[in-house]
XYZ file of C-alpha atoms in Angstrom:
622
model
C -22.428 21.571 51.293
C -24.355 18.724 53.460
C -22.036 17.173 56.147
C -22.614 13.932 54.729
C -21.156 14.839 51.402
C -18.651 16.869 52.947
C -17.196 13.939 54.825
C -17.690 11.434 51.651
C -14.971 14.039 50.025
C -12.923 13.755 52.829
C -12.767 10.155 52.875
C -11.966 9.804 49.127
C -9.337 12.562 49.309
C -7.737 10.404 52.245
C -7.672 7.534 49.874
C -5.732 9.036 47.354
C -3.175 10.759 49.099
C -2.883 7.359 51.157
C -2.131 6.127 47.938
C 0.627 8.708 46.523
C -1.934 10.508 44.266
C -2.065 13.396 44.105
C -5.407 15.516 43.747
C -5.326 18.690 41.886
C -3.634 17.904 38.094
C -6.591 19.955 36.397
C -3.411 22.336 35.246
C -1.343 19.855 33.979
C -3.603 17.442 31.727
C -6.729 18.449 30.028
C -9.838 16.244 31.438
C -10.823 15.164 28.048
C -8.720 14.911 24.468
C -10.358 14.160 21.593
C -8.684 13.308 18.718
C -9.186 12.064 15.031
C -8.560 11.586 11.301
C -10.694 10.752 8.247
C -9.737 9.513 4.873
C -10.979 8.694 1.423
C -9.495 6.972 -1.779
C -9.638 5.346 -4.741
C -7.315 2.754 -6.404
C -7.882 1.156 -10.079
C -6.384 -1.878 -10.654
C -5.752 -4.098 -14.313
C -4.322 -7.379 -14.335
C -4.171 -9.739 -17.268
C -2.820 -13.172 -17.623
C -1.901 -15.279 -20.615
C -1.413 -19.159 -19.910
C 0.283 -20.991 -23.011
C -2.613 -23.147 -24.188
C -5.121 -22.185 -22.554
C -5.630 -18.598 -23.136
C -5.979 -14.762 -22.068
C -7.820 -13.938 -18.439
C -8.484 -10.254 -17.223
C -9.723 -8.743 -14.414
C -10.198 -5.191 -13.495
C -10.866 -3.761 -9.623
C -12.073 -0.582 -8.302
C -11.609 0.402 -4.791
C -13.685 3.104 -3.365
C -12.730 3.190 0.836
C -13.647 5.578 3.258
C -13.480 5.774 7.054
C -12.031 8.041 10.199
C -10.374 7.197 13.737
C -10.696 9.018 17.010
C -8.963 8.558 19.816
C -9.831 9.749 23.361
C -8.203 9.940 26.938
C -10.142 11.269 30.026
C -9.788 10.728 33.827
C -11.653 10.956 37.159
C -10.324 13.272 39.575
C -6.776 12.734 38.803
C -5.068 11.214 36.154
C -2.647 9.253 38.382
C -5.772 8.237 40.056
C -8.134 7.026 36.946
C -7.185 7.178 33.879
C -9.150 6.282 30.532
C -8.456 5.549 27.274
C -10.817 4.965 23.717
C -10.381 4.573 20.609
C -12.840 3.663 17.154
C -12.455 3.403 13.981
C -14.202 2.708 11.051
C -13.997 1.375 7.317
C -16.641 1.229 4.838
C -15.943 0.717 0.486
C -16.885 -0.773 -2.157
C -14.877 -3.029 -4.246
C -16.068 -4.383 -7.763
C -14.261 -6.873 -9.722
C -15.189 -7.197 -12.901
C -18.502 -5.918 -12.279
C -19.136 -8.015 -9.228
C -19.664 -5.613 -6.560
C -18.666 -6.672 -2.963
C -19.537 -4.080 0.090
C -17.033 -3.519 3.185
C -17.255 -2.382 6.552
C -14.923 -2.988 9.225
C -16.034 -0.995 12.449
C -13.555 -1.680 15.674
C -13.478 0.116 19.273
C -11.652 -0.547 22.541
C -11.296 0.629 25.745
C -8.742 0.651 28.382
C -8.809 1.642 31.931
C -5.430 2.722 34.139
C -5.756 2.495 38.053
C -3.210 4.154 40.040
C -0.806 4.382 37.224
C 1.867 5.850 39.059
C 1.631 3.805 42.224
C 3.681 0.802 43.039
C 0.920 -1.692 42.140
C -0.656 -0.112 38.682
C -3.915 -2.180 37.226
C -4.318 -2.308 33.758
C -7.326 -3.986 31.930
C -8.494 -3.602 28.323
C -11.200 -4.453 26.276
C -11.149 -4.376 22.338
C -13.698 -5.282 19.640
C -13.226 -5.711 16.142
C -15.536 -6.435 13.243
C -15.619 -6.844 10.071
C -18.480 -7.937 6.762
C -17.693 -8.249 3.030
C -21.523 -8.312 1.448
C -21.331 -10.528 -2.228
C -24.289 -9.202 -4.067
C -26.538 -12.037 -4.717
C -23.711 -14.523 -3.415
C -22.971 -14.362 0.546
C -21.965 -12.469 3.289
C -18.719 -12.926 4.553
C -18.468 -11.853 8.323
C -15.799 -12.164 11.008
C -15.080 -10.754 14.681
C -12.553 -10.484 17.379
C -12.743 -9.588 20.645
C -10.229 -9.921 23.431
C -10.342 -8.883 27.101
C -6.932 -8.233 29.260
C -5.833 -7.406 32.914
C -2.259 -6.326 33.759
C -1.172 -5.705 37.148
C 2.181 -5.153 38.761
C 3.495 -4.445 41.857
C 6.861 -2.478 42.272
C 8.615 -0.955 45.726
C 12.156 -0.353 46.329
C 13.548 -3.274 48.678
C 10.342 -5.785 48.220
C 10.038 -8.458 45.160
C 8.192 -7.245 41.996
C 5.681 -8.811 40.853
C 3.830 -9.209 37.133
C 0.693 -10.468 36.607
C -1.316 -10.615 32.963
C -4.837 -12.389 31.662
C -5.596 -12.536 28.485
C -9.117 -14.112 26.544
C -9.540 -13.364 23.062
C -12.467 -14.783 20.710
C -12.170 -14.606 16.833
C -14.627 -16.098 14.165
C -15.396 -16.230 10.679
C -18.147 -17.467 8.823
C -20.293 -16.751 5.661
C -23.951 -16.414 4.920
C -24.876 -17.821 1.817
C -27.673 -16.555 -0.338
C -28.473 -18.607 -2.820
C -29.373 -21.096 -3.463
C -30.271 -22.107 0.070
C -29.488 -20.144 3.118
C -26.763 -21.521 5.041
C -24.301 -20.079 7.934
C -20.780 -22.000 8.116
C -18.967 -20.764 11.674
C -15.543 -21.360 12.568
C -15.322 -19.583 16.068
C -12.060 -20.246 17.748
C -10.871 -19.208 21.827
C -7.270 -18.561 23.240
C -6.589 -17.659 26.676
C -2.660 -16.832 28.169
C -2.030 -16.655 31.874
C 1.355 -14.918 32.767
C 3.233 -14.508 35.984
C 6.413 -13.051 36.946
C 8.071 -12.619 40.310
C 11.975 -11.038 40.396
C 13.386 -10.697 43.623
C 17.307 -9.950 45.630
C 18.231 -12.295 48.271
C 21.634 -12.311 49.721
C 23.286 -10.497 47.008
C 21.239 -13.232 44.410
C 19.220 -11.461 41.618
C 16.543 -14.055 41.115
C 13.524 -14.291 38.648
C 11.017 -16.681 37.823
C 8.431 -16.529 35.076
C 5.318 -18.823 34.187
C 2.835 -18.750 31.408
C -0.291 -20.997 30.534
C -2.180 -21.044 27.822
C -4.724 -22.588 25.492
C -5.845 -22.176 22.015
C -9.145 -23.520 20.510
C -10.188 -24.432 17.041
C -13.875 -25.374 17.109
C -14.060 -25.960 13.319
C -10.804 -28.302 13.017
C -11.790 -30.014 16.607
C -8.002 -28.804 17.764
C -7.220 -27.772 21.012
C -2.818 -26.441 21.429
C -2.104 -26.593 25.168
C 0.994 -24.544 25.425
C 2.989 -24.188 28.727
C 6.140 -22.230 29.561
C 8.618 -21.588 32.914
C 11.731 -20.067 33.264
C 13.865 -19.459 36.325
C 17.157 -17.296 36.542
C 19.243 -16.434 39.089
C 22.585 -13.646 39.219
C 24.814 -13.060 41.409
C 28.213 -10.831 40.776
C 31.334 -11.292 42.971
C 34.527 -9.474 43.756
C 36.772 -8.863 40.945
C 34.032 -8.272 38.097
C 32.758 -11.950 38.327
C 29.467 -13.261 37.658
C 27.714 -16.183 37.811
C 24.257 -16.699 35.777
C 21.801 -19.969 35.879
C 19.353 -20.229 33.574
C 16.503 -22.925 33.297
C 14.078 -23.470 30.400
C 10.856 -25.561 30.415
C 8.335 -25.303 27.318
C 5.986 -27.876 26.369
C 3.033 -27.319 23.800
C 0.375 -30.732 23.656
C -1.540 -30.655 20.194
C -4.991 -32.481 20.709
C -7.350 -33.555 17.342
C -10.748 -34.727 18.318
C -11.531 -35.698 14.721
C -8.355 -37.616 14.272
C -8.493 -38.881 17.767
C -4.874 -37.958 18.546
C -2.548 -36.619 21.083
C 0.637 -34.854 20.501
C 3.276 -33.302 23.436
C 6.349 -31.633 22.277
C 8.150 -31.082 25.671
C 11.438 -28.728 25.862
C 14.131 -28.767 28.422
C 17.122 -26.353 28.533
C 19.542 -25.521 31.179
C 22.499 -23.284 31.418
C 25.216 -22.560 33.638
C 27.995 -19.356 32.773
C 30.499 -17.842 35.061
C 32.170 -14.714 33.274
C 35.460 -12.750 34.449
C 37.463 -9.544 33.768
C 40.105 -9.178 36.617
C 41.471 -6.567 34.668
C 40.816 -4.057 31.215
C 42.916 -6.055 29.252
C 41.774 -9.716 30.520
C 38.090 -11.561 30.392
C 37.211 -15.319 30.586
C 33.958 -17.317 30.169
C 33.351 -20.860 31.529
C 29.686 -22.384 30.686
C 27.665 -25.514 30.298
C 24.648 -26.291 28.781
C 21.965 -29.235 28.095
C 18.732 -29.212 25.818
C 16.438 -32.183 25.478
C 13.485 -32.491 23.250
C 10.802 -35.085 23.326
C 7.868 -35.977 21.463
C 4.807 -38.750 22.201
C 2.028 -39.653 20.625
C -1.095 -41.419 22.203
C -4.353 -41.930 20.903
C -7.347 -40.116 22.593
C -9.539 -41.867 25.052
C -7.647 -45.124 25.293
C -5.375 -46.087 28.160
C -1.675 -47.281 26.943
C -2.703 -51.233 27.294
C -6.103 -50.379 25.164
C -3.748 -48.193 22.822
C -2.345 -49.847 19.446
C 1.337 -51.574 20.001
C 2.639 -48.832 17.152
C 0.768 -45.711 18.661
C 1.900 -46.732 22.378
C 5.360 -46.700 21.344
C 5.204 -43.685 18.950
C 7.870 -41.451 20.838
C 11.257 -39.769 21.187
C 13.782 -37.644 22.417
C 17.411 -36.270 22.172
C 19.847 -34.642 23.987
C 22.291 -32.472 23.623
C 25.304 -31.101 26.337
C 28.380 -29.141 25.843
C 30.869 -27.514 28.226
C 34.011 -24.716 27.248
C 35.144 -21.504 27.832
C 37.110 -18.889 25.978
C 39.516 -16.212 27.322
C 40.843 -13.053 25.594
C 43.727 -11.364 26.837
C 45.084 -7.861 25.839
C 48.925 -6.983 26.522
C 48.580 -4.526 23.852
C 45.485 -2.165 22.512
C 46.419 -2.900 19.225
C 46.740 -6.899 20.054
C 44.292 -9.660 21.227
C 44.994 -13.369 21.368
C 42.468 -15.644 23.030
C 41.755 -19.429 23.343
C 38.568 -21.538 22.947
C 37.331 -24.745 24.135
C 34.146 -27.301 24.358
C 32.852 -30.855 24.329
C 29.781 -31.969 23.231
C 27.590 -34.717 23.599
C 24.605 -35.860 21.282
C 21.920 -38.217 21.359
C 19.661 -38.183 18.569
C 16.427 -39.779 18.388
C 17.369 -42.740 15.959
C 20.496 -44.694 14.926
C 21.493 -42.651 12.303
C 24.322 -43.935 9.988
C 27.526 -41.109 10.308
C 25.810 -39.212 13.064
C 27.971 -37.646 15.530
C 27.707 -38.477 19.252
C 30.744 -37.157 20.133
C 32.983 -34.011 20.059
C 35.526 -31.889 21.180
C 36.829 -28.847 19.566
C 40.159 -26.437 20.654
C 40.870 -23.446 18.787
C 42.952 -20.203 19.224
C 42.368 -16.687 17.853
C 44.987 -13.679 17.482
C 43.586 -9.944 15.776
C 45.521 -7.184 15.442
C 44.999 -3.540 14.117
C 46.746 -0.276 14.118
C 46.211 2.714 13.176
C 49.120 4.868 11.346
C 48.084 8.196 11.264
C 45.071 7.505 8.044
C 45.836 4.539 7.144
C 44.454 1.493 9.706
C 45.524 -2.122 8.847
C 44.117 -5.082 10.549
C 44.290 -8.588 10.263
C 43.307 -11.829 12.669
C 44.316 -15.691 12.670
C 42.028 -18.095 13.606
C 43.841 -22.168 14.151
C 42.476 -25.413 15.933
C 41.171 -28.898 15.563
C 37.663 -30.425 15.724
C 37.571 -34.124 17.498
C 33.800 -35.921 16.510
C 32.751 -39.804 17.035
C 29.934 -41.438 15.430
C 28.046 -44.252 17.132
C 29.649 -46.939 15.297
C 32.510 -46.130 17.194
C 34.393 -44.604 14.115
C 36.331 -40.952 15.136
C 37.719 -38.218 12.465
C 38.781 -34.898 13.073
C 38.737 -31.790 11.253
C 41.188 -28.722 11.302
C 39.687 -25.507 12.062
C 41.393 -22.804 10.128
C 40.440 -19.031 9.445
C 42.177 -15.689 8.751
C 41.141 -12.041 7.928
C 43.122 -9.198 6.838
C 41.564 -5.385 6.219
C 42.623 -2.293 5.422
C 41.016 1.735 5.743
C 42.286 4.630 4.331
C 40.894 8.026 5.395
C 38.424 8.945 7.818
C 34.750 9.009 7.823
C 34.151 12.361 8.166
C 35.789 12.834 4.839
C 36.488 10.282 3.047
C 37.354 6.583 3.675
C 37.894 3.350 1.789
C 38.334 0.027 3.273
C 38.740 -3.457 2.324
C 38.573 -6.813 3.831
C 38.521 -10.589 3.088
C 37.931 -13.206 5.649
C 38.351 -17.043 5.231
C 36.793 -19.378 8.161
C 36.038 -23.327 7.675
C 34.817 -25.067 11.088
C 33.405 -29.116 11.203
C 30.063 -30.144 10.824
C 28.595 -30.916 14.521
C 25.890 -33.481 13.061
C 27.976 -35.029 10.552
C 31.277 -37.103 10.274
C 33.241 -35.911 7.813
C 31.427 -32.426 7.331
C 32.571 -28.958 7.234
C 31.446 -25.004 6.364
C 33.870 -22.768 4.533
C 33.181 -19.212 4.348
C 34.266 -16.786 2.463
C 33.563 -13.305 3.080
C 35.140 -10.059 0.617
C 33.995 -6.620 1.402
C 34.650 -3.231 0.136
C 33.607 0.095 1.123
C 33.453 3.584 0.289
C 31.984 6.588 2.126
C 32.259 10.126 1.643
C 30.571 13.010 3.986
C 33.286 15.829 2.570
C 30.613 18.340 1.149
C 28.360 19.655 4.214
C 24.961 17.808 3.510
C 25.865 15.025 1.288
C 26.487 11.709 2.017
C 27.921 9.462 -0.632
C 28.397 5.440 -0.386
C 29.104 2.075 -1.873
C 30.102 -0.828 -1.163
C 30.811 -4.479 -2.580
C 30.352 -7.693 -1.007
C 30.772 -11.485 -2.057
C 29.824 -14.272 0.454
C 30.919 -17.641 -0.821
C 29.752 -20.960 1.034
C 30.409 -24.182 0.978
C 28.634 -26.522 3.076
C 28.637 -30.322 3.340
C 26.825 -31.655 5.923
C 23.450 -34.178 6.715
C 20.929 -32.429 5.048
C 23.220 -32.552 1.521
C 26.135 -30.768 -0.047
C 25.309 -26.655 -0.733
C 27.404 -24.486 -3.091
C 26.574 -20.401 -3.125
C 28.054 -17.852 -4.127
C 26.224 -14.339 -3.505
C 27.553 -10.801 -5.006
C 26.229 -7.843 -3.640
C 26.307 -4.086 -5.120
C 25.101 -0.741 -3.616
C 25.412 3.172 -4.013
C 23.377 5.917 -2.328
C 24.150 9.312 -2.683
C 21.660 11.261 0.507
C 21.208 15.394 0.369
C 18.522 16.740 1.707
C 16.551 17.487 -1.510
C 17.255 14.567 -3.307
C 18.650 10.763 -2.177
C 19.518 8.010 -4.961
C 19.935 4.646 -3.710
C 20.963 1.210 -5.881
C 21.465 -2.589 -5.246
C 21.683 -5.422 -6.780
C 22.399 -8.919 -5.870
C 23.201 -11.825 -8.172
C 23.491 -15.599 -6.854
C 24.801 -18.216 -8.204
C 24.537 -22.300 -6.684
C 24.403 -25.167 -6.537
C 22.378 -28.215 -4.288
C 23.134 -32.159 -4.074
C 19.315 -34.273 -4.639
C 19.328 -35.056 -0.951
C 19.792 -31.720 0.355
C 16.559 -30.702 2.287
C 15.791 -34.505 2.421
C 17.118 -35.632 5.383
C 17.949 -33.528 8.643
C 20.609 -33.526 11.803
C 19.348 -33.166 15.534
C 16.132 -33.709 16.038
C 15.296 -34.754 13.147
C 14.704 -38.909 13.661
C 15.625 -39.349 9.725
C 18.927 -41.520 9.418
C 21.772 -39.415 8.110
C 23.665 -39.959 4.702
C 27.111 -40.629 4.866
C 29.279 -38.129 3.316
C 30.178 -40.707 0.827
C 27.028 -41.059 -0.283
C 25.855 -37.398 -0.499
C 29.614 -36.520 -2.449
C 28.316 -38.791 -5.291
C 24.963 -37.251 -5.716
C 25.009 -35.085 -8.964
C 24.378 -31.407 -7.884
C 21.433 -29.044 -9.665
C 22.271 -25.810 -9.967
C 20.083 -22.592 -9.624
C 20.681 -18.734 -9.786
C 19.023 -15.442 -9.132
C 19.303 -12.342 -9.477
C 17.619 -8.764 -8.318
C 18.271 -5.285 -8.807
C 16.527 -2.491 -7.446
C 16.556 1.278 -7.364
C 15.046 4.597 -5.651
C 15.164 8.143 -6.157
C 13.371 10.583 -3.944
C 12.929 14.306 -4.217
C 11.718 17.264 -2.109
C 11.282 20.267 -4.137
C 10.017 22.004 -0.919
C 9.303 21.082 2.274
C 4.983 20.155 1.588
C 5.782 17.807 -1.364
C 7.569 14.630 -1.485
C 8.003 12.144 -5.130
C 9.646 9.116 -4.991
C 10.449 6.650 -7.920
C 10.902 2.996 -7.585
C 12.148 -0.151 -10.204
C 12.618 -3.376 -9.547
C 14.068 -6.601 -11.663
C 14.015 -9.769 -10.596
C 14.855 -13.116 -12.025
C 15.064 -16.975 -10.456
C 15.895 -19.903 -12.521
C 15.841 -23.278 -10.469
C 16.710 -26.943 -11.598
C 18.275 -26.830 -15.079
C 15.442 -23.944 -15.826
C 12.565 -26.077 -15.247
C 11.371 -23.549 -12.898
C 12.270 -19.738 -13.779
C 10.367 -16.387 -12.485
C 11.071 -13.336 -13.827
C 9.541 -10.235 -12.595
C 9.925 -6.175 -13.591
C 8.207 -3.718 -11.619
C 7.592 0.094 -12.064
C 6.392 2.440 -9.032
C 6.052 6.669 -8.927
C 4.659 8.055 -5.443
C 3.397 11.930 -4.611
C 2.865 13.110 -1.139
C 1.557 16.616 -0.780
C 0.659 18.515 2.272
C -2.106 21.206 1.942
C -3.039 23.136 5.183
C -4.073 20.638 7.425
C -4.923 17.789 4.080
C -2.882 15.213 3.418
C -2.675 14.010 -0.247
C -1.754 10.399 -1.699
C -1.157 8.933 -4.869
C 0.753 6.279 -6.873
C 0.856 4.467 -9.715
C 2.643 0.770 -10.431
C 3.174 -0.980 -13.792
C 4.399 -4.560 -13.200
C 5.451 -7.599 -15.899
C 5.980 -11.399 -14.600
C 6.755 -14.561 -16.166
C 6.396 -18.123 -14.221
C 7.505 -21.278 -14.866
C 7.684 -19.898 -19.003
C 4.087 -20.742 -19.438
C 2.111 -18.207 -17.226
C 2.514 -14.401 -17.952
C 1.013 -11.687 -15.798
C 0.512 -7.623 -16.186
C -0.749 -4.827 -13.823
C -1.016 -1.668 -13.787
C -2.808 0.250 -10.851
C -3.027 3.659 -9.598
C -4.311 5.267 -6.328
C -5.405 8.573 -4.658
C -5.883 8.831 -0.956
C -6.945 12.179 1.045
C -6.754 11.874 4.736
C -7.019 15.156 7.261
C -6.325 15.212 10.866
C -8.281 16.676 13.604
C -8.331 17.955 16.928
C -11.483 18.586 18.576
C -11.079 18.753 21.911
């Protein structure tokens, strides 16, 4: 070897071990994996619809796909040292729809490169291209890309700050080449870019972390541009006696900008949080915290200063705010036993006068559970009391008890068999309207089984019942839930079905509480309003068997049905599904068929059937 060279190898070893790499990994990682899998199928599809009055449409599709993936890793030297990773695949078919043939080819690669992976300041950066053409014969050409290009790098030591750095630029189009009459290219290329940052770091016992991001999306076809912008800070710090104190600050903005409509939108967020948490013991915890959110909005016109701007467009604008304060404590004098007592005051300040708003209120509650286990049997049972204080702008107050109990019971134990039971009754006020209130009502049972080695058996019942008035309208549901599964390893069964049943006032959805700028409905009002009622219901069910260990069938059904508004609207849909998976050597095998029947709105009737084969193979070739 030439002294020159000799001393080249010397210098780049040096390097390397300077940087904690080491040099000789030949044994433990091949220098090149190659890797890949192929696939071909073909899926026949058959729809038909019958409108009422208008008559019988068909249309039947053939699928015919193709393609294969590979997927490579190599490194220079060492893979600590330099790393690389590739990947490519590619899809190619053709799809005919009632004779109209259509030609696809997606083709995609990337590329990503690792730089001293295992070092305390790794680099990252990636590179990915996708695209992708749907040829109309004797139509267009319908053609679309996306590229994006990305650079991570961190830097982590024991006793310095870390540090997180990312870039991000992606580029994505679509367009479409039309044929005839005329030749004609329509382009709608949008950008984004996202800068991130992150720096976490101890000081003086303080964990502290703070976190910035900017980026920017553009939409050169709609003339949009979304400036979006987001920081956080956080800081920790733990005391004697299992104490900690956490601050949190939020700031998010996004600015929506319309060249064509000539306007300017900024959505600004503010949040901040303060929590101290204690346990000076097993058996006793406490929480104190406070928070405040604003949200603002403007809108300016582009170009024009605010004296050239319009008198309504210079004062098109908003906010609200929102702050509360409490804390909760638990206390345990017994393990079966836990009593604890909750607090907080709020504040709002919505964007507009709104007529029974809350500004105000306080609410004071205490809770008590309890649960024992006698030998198999395990009772349990909680108590939830307290008051809710709110004030509306006019000056007018109410307040509203806050009530809710539970009580369960389970017999058994899982690993045999168990049953259980509970029911569970909680009604709390309305924060963003006077004179509103949720109740919920919650009934569960349960039964599970795993006595027989191998076999799992369940089911269970549920009904969730709500009742909620507040600003956005009065809401009645009632939901009923149903399931069994029985699960052996050569056969599972599994069944549910869910019926609701409800009922909505003609403003609800209409207006809206914070944040919304709409002036609330008093509760007056929305009790009057006649209510429309709607109901639903799905079932479903699954079987799957595995004769032996290479082949897999699985059976699917599903019912549906949806009737909204006094039936005006009602959807009905019934759906049949068989699968087959079979493993042959190193072939993989595919295939399905689905029968499906639908009714909308009783005037539009649909039908498909389908089937589909797929054949994929893995491979290893280096």
């Amino acid at each position: 070897m030439k002294p020159g060279r000799l001393k080249a190898g010397r210098g780049l070893l040096s390097a390397m071990a300077a940087a904690g790499v080491g040099v000789c990994a030949l044994g433990q990682e091949r220098p090149l994996t190659l890797n890949g899998n192929a696939f071909a199928s073909y899926s026949n599809v058959r729809s038909r619809m019958d409108t009422l009055g208008t008559g019988t449409a068909g249309m039947r599709t053939t699928d015919f796909p193709w393609g294969f993936d590979l997927n490579a890793r190599s490194y220079l030297f060492d893979p600590r040292f330099l790393s690389f990773t590739g990947e490519m695949n590619l899809l190619r078919g053709t799809l005919t729809q009632n004779g109209a043939e259509t030609k696809q080819q997606n083709l995609g690669w990337g590329l990503g490169v690792e730089f001293l992976r295992q070092s305390a300041y790794p680099l990252r950066v990636r590179y990915v291209s996708y695209n992708s053409d749907f040829l109309q014969r004797r139509l267009q050409t319908i053609t679309s890309f996306r590229k994006s290009f990305g650079v991570d790098w961190s830097y982590r030591k024991a006793g310095k700050p870390t540090v997180d750095v990312g870039y991000d630029n992606s580029q994505y189009d679509y367009g479409s080449v039309v044929s005839e009459p005329a030749s004609a290219v329509l382009r709608r290329p949008n950008r984004s870019r996202l800068l991130t940052s992150g720096v976490g770091y101890a000081w003086r016992g303080w964990q502290n972390s703070v976190r910035y991001s900017l980026g920017r999306m553009d939409d050169w076809g709609t003339q949009a541009v979304v400036d979006q912008e987001f920081a956080q800070a956080t800081t920790q710090r733990n005391f004697s006696g299992m104490r900690m104190l956490t601050l949190l600050g939020t700031y998010q903005a996004q600015e929506y900008a319309n060249q064509g409509l000539g306007l300017k939108q900024r959505f600004p967020l503010t949040n901040l949080r303060a929590e101290f948490t204690g346990r000076p013991s097993e058996k006793h915890n406490y929480q104190l915290f406070h928070e405040y959110f604003r949200s603002d909005f403007r809108t300016a016109r582009l170009g024009l200063t605010a004296a050239e701007a319009p008198a309504e467009t210079a004062a098109a604008g908003g906010g609200n705010s929102f702050q509360r304060t409490g804390g909760a404590e638990t206390y345990r004098p017994v393990p079966s036993l836990e009593v604890g007592v909750m607090a907080d005051v709020a504040r709002l300040s919505p964007w507009a006068i709104a007529t029974g708003a809350t500004s105000k209120m306080a609410n004071v509650s205490g809770r008590a559970a309890w649960h024992k286990r006698f030998w198999i049997v395990e009772p349990r049972a909680s108590v939830t009391r307290g008051i809710g204080f709110a004030a509306m702008q006019s000056g007018e107050s109410r307040q509203v008890p806050i009530t809710g109990y539970s009580a369960g019971l389970q017999v058994g134990s899982l690993s045999k068999l168990a049953l259980s039971g509970d029911y569970s009754v909680y009604r709390r006020p309305e924060i963003y309207q006077i004179g509103g209130e949720t109740t919920t009502r919650l009934t569960n049972l349960r039964l599970d089984s795993r006595a027989m080695r191998g076999l799992s058996v369940s089911a269970e019942a549920n009904r969730n019942e709500m009742d909620i008035l507040a600003a956005r309208g009065r809401e009645r549901m009632k939901v009923d839930t149903m399931s069994a599964s029985v699960i052996q390893r050569w056969v599972s069964l599994q069944g549910i079905r869910t019926v609701t049943k409800g009922e909505r006032s003609y403003l609800y959805g209409a207006v809206g509480g914070l944040g919304s700028g709409i002036v609330t409905i008093p509760v007056e009002e929305i009790l009057r309003s006649p209510l429309i009622p709607n109901r639903g219901a799905q079932t479903s069910a699954a079987m799957t068997l595995r004769p032996w260990r290479s082949l897999e069938l699985q059976g699917r059904y599903t019912q549906q049905r949806y009737v909204f508004r006094l039936g005006s609207q009602d959807s009905r849909l019934e759906q049949y599904e068989a699968f087959l998976t079979y493993r042959l050597g190193k072939f993989q095998v595919t295939a399905g068929v689905l029968h499906a029947e639908g009714v909308a709105n009783f005037t539009i009737q649909n039908n498909w059937n389908s089937y589909f084969i797929r054949v994929s193979r893995a491979f290893h070739i280096l």
